[in-house]
Short mmCIF file of C-alpha atoms and ligand atoms in Angstrom, two decimals:
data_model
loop_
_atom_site.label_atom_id
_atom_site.label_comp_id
_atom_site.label_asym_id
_atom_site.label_seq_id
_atom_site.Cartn_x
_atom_site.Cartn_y
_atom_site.Cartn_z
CA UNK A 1 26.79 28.51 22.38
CA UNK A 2 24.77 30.14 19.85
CA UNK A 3 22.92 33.08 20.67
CA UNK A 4 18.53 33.91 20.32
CA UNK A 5 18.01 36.51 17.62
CA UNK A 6 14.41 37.90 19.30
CA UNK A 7 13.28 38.15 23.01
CA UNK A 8 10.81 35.53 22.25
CA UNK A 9 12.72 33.17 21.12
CA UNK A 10 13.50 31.61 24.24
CA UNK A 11 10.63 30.73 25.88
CA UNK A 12 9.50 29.38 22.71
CA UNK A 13 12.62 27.67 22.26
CA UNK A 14 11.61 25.99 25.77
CA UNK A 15 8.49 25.18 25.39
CA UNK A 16 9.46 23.42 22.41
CA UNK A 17 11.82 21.62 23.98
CA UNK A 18 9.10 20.10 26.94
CA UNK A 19 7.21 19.22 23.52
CA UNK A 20 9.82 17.13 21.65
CA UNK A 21 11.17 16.09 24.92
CA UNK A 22 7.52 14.13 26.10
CA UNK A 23 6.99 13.32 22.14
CA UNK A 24 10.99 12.29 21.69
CA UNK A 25 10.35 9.80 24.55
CA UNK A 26 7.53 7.93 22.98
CA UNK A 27 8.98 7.92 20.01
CA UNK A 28 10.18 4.37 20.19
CA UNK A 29 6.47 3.53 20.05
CA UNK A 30 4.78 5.17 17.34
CA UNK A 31 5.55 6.12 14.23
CA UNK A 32 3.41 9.06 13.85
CA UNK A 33 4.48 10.54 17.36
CA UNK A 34 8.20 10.42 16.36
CA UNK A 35 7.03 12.45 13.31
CA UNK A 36 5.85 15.34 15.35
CA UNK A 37 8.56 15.12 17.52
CA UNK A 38 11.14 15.29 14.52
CA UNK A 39 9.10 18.89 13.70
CA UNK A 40 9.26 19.83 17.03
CA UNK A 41 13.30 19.05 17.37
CA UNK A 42 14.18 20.73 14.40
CA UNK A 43 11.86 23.65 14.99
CA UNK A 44 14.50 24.49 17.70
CA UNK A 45 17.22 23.00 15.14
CA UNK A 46 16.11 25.96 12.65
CA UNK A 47 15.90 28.49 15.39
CA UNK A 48 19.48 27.85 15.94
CA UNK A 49 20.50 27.92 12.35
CA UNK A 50 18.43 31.09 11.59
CA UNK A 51 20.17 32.97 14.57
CA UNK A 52 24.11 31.86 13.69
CA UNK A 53 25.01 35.59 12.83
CA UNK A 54 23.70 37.23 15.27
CA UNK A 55 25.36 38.79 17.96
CA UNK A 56 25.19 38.49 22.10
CA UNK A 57 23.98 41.42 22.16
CA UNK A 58 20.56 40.51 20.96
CA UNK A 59 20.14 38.38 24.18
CA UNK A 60 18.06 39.03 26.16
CA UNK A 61 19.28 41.03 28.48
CA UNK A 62 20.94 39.36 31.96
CA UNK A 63 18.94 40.67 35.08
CA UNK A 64 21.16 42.98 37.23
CA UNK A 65 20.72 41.32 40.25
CA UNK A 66 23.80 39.18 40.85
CA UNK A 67 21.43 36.23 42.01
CA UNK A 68 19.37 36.39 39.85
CA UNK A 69 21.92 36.78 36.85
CA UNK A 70 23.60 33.68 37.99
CA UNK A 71 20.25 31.46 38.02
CA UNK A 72 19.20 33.30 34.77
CA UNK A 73 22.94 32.06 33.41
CA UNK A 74 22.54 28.28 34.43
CA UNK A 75 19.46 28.21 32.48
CA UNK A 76 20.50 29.43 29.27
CA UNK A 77 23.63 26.72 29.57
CA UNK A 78 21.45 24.05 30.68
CA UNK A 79 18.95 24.79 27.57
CA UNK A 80 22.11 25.65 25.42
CA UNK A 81 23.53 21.93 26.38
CA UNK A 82 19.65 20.42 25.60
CA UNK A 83 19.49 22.05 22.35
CA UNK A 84 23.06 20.65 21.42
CA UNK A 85 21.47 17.32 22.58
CA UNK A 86 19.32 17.32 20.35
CA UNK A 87 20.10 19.17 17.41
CA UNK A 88 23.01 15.75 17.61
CA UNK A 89 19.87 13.43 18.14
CA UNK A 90 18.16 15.12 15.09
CA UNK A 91 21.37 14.91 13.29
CA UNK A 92 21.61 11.33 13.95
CA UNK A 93 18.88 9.79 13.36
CA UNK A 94 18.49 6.49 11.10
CA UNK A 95 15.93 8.25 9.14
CA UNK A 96 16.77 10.86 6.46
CA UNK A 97 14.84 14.11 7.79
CA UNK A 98 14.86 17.76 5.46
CA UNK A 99 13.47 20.42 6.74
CA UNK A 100 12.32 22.63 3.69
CA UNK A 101 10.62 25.89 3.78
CA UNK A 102 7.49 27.64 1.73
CA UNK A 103 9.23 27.36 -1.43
CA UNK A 104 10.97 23.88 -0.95
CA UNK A 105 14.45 25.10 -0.06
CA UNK A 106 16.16 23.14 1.84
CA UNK A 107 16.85 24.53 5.63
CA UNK A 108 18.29 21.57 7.08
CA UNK A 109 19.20 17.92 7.04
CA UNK A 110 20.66 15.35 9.22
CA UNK A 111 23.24 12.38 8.05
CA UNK A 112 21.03 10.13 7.26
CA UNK A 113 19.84 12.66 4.13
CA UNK A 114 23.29 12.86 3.14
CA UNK A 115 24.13 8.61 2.57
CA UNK A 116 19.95 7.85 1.19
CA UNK A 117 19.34 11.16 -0.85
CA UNK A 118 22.91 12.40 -1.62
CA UNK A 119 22.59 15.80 -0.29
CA UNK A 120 25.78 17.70 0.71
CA UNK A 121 26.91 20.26 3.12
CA UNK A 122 27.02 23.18 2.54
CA UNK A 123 26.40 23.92 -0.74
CA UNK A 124 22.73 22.24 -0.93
CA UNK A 125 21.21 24.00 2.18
CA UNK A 126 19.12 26.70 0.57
CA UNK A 127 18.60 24.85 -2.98
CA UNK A 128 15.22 23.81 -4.21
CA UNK A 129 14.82 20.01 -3.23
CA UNK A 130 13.37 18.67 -6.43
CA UNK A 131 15.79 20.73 -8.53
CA UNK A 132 18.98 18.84 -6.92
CA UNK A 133 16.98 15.69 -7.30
CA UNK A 134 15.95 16.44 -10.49
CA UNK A 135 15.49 13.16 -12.72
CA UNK A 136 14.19 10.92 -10.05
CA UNK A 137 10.79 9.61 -8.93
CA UNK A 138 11.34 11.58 -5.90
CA UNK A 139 11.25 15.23 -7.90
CA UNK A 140 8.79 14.39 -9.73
CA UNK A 141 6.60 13.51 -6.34
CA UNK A 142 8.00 16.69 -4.90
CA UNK A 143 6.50 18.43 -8.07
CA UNK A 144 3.45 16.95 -7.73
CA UNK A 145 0.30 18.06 -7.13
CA UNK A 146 -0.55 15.17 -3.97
CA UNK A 147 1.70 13.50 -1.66
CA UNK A 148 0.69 10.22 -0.93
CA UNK A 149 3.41 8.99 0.76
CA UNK A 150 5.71 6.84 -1.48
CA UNK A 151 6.89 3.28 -0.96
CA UNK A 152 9.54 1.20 -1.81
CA UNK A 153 11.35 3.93 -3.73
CA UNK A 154 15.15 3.49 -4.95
CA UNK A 155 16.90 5.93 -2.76
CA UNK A 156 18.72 8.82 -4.88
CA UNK A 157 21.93 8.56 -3.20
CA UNK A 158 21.98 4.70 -1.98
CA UNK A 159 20.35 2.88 -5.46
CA UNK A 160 20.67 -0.21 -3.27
CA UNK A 161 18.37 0.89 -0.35
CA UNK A 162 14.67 1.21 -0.67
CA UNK A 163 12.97 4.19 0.87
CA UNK A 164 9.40 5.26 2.24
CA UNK A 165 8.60 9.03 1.92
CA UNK A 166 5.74 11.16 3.68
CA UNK A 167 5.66 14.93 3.58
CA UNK A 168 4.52 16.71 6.80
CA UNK A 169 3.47 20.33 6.48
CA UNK A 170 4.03 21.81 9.74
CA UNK A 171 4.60 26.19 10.98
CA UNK A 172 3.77 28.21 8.28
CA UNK A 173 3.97 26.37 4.44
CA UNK A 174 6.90 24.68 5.66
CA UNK A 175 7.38 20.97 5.16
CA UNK A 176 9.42 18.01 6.50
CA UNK A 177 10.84 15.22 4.57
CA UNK A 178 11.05 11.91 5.97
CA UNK A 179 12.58 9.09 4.46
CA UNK A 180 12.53 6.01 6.36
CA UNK A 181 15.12 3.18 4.68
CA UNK A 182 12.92 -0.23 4.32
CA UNK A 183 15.56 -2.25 2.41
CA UNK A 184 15.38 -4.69 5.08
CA UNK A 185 11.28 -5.10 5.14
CA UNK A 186 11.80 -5.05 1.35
CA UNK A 187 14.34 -7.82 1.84
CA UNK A 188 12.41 -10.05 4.55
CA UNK A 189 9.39 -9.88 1.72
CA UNK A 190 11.10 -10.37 -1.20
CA UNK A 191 11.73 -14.03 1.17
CA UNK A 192 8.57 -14.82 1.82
CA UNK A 193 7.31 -14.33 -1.98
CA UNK A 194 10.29 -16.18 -2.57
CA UNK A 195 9.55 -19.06 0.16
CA UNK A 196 5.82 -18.90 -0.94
CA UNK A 197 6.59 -19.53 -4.88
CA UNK A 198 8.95 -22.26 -4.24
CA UNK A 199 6.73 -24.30 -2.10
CA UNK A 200 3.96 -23.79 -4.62
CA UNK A 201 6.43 -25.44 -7.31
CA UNK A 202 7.58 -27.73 -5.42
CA UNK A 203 3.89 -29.21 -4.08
CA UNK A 204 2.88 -29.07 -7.36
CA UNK A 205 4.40 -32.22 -9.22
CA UNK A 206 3.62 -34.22 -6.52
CA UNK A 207 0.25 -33.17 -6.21
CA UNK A 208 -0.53 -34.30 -9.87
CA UNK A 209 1.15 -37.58 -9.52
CA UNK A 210 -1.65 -37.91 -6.48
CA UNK A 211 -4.37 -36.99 -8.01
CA UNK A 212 -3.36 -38.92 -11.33
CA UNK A 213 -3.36 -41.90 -9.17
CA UNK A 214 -6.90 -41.37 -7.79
CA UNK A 215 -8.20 -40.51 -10.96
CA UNK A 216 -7.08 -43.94 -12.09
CA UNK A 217 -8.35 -46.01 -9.01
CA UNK A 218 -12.03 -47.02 -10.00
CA UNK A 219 -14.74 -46.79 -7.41
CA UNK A 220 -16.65 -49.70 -8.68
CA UNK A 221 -13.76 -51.71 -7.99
CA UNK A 222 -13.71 -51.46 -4.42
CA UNK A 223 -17.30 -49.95 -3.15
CA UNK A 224 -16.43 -49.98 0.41
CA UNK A 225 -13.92 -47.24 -0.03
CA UNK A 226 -16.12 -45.35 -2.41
CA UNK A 227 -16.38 -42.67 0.28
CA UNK A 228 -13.01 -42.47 0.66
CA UNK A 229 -12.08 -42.58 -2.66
CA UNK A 230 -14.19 -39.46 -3.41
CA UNK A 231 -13.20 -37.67 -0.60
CA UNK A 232 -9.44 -37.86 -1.53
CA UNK A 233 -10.09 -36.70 -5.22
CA UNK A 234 -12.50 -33.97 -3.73
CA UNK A 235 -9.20 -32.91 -1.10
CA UNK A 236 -6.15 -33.39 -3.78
CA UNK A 237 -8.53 -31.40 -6.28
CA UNK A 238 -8.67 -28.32 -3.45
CA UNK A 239 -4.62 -28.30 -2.96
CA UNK A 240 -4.10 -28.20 -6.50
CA UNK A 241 -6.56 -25.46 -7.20
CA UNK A 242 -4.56 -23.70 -4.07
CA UNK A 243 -1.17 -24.31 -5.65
CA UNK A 244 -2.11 -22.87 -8.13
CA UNK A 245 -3.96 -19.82 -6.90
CA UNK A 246 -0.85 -19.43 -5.27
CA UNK A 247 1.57 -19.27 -7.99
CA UNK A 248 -0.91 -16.93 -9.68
CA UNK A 249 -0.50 -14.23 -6.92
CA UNK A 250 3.29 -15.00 -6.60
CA UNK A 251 3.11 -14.27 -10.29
CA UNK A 252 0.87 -11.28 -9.81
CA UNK A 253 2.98 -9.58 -6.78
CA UNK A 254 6.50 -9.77 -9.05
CA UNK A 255 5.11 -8.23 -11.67
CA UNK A 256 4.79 -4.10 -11.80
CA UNK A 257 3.33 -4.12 -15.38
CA UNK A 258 1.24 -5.85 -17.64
CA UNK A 259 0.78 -6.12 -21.13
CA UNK A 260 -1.66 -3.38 -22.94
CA UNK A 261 -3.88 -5.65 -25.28
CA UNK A 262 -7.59 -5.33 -26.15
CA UNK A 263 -9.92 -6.79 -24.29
CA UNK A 264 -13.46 -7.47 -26.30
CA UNK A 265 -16.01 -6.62 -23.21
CA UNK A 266 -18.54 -7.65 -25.25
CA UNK A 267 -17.27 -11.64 -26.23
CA UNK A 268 -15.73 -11.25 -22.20
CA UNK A 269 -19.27 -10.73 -21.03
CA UNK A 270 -20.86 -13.27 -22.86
CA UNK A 271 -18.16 -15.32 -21.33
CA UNK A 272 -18.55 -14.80 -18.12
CA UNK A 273 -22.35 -15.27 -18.19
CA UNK A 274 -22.61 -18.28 -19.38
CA UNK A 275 -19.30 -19.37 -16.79
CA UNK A 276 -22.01 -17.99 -14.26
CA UNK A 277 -24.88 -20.01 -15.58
CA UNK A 278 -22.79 -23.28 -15.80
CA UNK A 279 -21.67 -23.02 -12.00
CA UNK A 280 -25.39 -22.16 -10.95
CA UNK A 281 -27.21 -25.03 -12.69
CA UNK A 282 -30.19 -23.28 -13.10
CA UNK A 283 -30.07 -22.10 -9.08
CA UNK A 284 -30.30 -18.52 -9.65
CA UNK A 285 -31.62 -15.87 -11.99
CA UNK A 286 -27.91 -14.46 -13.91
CA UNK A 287 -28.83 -10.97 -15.88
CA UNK A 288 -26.18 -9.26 -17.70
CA UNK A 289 -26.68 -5.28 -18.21
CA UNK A 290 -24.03 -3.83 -21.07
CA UNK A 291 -24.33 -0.11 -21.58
CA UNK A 292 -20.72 1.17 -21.22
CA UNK A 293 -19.81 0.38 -25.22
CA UNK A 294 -16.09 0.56 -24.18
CA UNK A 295 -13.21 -2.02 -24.53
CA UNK A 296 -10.64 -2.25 -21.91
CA UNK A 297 -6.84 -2.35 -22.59
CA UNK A 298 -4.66 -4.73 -20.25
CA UNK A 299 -4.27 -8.45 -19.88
CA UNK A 300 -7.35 -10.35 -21.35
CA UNK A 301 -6.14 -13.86 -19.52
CA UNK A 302 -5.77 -11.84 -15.68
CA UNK A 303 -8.93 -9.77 -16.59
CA UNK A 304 -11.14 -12.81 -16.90
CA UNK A 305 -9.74 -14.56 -14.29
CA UNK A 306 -10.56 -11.27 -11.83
CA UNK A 307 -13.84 -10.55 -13.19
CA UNK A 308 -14.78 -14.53 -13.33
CA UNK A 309 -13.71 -14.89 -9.84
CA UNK A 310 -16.45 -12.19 -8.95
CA UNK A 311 -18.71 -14.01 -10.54
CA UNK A 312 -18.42 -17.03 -9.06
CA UNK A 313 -18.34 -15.73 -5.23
CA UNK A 314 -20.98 -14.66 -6.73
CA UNK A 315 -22.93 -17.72 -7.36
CA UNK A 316 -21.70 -19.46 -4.28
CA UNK A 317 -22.53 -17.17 -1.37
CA UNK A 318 -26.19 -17.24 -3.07
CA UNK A 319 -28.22 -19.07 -2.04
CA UNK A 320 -30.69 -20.59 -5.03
CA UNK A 321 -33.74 -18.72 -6.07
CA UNK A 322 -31.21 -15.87 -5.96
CA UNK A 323 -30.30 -13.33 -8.42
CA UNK A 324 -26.97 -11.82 -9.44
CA UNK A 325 -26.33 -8.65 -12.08
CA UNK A 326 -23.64 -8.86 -14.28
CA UNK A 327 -23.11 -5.16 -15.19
CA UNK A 328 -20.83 -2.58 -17.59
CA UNK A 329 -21.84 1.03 -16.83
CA UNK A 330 -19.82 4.01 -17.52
CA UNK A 331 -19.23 6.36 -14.53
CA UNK A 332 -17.54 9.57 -13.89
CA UNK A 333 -13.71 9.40 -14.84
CA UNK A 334 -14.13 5.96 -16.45
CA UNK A 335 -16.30 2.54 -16.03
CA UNK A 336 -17.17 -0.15 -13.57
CA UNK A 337 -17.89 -3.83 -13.67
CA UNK A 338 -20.09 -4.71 -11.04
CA UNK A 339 -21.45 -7.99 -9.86
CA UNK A 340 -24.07 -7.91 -7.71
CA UNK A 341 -26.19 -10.66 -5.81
CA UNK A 342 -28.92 -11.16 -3.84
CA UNK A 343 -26.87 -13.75 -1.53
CA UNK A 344 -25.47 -14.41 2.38
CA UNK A 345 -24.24 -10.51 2.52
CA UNK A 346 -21.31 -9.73 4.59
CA UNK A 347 -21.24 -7.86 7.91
CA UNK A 348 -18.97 -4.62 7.70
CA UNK A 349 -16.61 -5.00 10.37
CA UNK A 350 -14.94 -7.73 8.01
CA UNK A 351 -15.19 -5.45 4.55
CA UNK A 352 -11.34 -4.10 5.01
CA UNK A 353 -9.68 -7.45 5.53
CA UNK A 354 -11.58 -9.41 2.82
CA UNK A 355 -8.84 -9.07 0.15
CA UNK A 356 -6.42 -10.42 2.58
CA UNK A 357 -5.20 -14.27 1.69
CA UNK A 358 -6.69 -16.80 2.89
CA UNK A 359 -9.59 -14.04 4.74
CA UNK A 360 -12.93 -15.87 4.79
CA UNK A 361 -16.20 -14.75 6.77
CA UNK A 362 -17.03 -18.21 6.86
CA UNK A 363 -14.47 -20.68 6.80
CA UNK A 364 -16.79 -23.73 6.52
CA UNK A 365 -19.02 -21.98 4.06
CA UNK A 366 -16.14 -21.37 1.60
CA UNK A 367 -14.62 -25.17 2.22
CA UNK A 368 -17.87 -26.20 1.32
CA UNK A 369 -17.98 -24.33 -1.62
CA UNK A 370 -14.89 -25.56 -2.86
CA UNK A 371 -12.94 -21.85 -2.37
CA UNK A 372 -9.42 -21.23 -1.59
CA UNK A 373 -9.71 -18.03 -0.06
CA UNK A 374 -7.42 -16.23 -2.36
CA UNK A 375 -9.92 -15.31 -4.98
CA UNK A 376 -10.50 -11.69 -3.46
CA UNK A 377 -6.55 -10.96 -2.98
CA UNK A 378 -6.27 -11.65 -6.79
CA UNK A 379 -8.36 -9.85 -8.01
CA UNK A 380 -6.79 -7.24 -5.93
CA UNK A 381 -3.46 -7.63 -7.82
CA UNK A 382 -4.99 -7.55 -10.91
CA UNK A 383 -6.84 -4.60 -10.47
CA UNK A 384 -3.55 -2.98 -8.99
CA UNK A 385 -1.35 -3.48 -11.83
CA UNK A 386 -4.57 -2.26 -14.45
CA UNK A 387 -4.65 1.26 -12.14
CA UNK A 388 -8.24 0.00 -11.14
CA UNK A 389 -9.77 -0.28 -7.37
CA UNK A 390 -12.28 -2.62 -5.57
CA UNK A 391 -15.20 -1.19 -3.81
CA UNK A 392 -17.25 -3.92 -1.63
CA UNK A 393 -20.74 -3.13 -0.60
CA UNK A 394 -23.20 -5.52 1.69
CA UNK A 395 -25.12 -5.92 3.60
CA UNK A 396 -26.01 -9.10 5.60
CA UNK A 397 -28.68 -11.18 4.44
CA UNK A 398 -29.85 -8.44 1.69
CA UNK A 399 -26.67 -8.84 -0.56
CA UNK A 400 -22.96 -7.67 -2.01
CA UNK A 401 -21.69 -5.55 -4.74
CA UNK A 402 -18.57 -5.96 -6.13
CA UNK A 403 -17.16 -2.99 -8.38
CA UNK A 404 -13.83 -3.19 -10.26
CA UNK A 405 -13.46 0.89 -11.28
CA UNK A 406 -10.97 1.32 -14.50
CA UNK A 407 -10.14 4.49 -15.14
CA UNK A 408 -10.84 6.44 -18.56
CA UNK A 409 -6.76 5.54 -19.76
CA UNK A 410 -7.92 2.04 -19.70
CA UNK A 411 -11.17 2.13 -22.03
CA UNK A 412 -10.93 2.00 -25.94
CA UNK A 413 -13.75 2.48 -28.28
CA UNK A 414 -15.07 -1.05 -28.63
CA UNK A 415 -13.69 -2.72 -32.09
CA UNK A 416 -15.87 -3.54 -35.16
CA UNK A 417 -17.00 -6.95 -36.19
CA UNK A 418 -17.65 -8.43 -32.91
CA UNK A 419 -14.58 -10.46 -32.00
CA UNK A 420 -13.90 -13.89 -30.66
CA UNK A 421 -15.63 -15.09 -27.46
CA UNK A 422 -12.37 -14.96 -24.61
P1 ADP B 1 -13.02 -17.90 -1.20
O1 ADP B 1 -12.26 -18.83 -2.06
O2 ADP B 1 -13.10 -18.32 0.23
O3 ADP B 1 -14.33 -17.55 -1.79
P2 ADP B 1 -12.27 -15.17 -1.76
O4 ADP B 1 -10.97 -14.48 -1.57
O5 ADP B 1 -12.84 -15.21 -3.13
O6 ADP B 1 -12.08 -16.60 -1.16
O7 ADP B 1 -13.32 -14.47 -0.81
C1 ADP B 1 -12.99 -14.24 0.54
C2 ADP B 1 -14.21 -14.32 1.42
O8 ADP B 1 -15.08 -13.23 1.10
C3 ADP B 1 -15.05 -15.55 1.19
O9 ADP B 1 -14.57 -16.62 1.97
C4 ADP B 1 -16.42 -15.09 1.63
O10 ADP B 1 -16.52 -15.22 3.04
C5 ADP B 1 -16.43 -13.61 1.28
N1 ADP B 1 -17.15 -13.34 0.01
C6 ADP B 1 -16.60 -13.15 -1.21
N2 ADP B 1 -17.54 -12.86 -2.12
C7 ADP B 1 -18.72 -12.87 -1.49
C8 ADP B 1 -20.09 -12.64 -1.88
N3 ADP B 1 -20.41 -12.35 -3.15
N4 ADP B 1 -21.03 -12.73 -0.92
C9 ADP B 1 -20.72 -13.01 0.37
N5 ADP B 1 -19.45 -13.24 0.81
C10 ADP B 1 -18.47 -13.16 -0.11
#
């Protein structure tokens, strides 16, 4: 039994204990309740280790009373036995947990910190977390100036295992480490990319033997099946563009770089003007507003097809007479491409979700328009793996923006001598 080095320590010690005793017990739940629950355990877990040295005789001392010693006895075992309960709970738990103080030593850690970030007993209680992990992504996050939590992170001491991190500040300046080990979400979607590619590749040949076929059969020939005819081109047309789509995003999601070329804005722009005249047929009024004079550095081919793609939700969730602003603008930290349009406008409670796949507002509306409904989610990846971010504003029946934000590491001076148009 180890003893409490101040008077205070024991009530606090219990009233921690109701805490992470109501929190442990939903923590089965929620995530974020098994979090505070963790602090609260190992709040208790660090009383304990603090007070190892000391001596009995900084107990508070037993009541003289022999009744009243005895009941005061039976309570310190019974909260001695809890503690031990769950300072093994802590201990065991699937998750690696460090507790680290103000200046990142490490206090304590269960088991689980041992196997997924290779700490060991005893020498590493009291070093400086990032300097024992020094080398990894997971120092470097440690050194950094925001914690974001991390995903999918190689674990230090498991390079197998894939790891989530948060950082939870808790007492005073002290922090706790939790790495959750995801290697078998990583796993189940590392399937379904898998699954999803593979079906895309495999509908694909037959698709264009399909639609080779219709392409050949005449209408003229048989004018009673005209309808039909057209119908089935319109259909096998659709799949194929969705095949496709999907093996872009397949494409997209393996990918964690891309290459760092020049991209002309200038010849892009022109580009994707006149892509937004041709689709409009004269139906709206398309104005393109340049000012930013800056180049951007990434893939020209996945750039145009994100920046197209804006252009032509663009042009069809507007209805004609409409217009829709093609624009280049610097802005603090960087530049934006925005498209913006005078069109259907899209009520806010669906905003979040749109760059989901297959997320329409209207299904019908984007059938009829001939859309796929994973235009949005890849322009998503390709703004992802360019360090840029969506913002969607609208409002219904007044209108959308669409901004694509690069930052300032992705603009170049714009080249001399024009260029070719992309
Ligand atoms: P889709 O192929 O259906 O257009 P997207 O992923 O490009 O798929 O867009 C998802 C949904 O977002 C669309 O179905 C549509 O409901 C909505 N949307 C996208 N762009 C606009 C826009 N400019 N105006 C109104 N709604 C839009």
């Amino acid at each position: 039994m180890k003893p409490f080095d101040r008077p205070w320590t024991l009530p606090a010690a219990l009233a921690l204990l109701l805490v992470a005793g109501g929190l442990l017990g939903q923590a089965t739940g929620g995530r974020p309740s098994l979090g505070v629950a963790i602090v609260a355990v190992l709040e208790v877990v660090a009383l304990l280790t603090r007070s190892r040295h000391l001596s009995l005789a900084m107990m508070p001392t037993p009541p003289a009373n022999p009744l009243q010693h005895d009941r005061f006895m039976t309570r310190s075992l019974r909260l001695a036995s809890s503690l031990h309960d769950l300072r093994t709970a802590a201990g065991s738990l699937p998750d690696a947990v460090v507790l680290l103080d103000n200046e990142q030593r490490v206090r304590w850690f269960n088991h689980a910190a041992e196997s997924l970030l290779g700490l060991r007993r005893p020498h590493d209680r009291g070093a400086v977390l990032s300097d024992k992990l020094q080398g990894s992504t997971l120092a470097e996050w440690l050194d950094g100036e925001t914690h974001e939590p991390l995903n999918d992170l190689a674990a230090p001491g498991k390079p197998d295992s894939h790891l989530n991190v948060t950082l939870l500040p808790f007492g005073r300046a002290q922090r706790l480490l939790l790495a959750r080990d995801i290697s078998h979400l990583t796993r189940l979607e590392q399937i379904r990319r898998d699954f999803v590619a593979n079906v895309s590749h495999e509908l694909r040949t037959p698709l264009t033997v399909i639609h080779g076929y219709l392409e050949l059969l005449d209408p003229e020939d048989v004018p009673e099946l005209a309808p039909v005819l057209g119908e089935m081109r319109a259909q096998s047309k659709r799949m194929g563009q969705i095949v496709e789509d999907l093996l872009t995003l397949s494409r997209l999601e393996t990918q964690d770089h891309i290459s760092d070329e020049r991209v002309p804005m200038a010849a892009l722009l022109a580009t994707l003007r006149r892509e937004a005249e041709a689709l409009s047929q004269g139906r709206h009024r398309i104005v393109l507003e340049s000012t930013a004079e800056a180049d951007l550095l990434g893939s020209p081919k996945d750039l145009h097809s994100a920046l197209s793609n804006l252009v032509s939700n663009a042009v069809r969730y507007t209805p004609s007479g409409g217009a829709i602003t093609i624009r280049w603008r610097r802005e603090a930290g960087g530049a934006v491409y925005e498209v913006a349009d005078t069109g259907y406008g899209i009520p806010s409670s669906h905003l979040v979700r749109l760059t989901e796949r297959f997320y329409r507002v209207s299904s019908s509306r984007s059938r009829e328009s001939g859309g796929t409904g994973l235009g949005l989610s890849i322009v998503k990846h390709v703004l992802n793996l360019h360090q840029a971010r969506l913002t969607i504003e609208s409002a219904p029946g007044v209108g959308s923006t669409f901004a694509c934000h690069f930052g300032r590491d992705r603009l170049l001076d714009p080249a001399t001598g024009g260029g070719e148009e992309i």
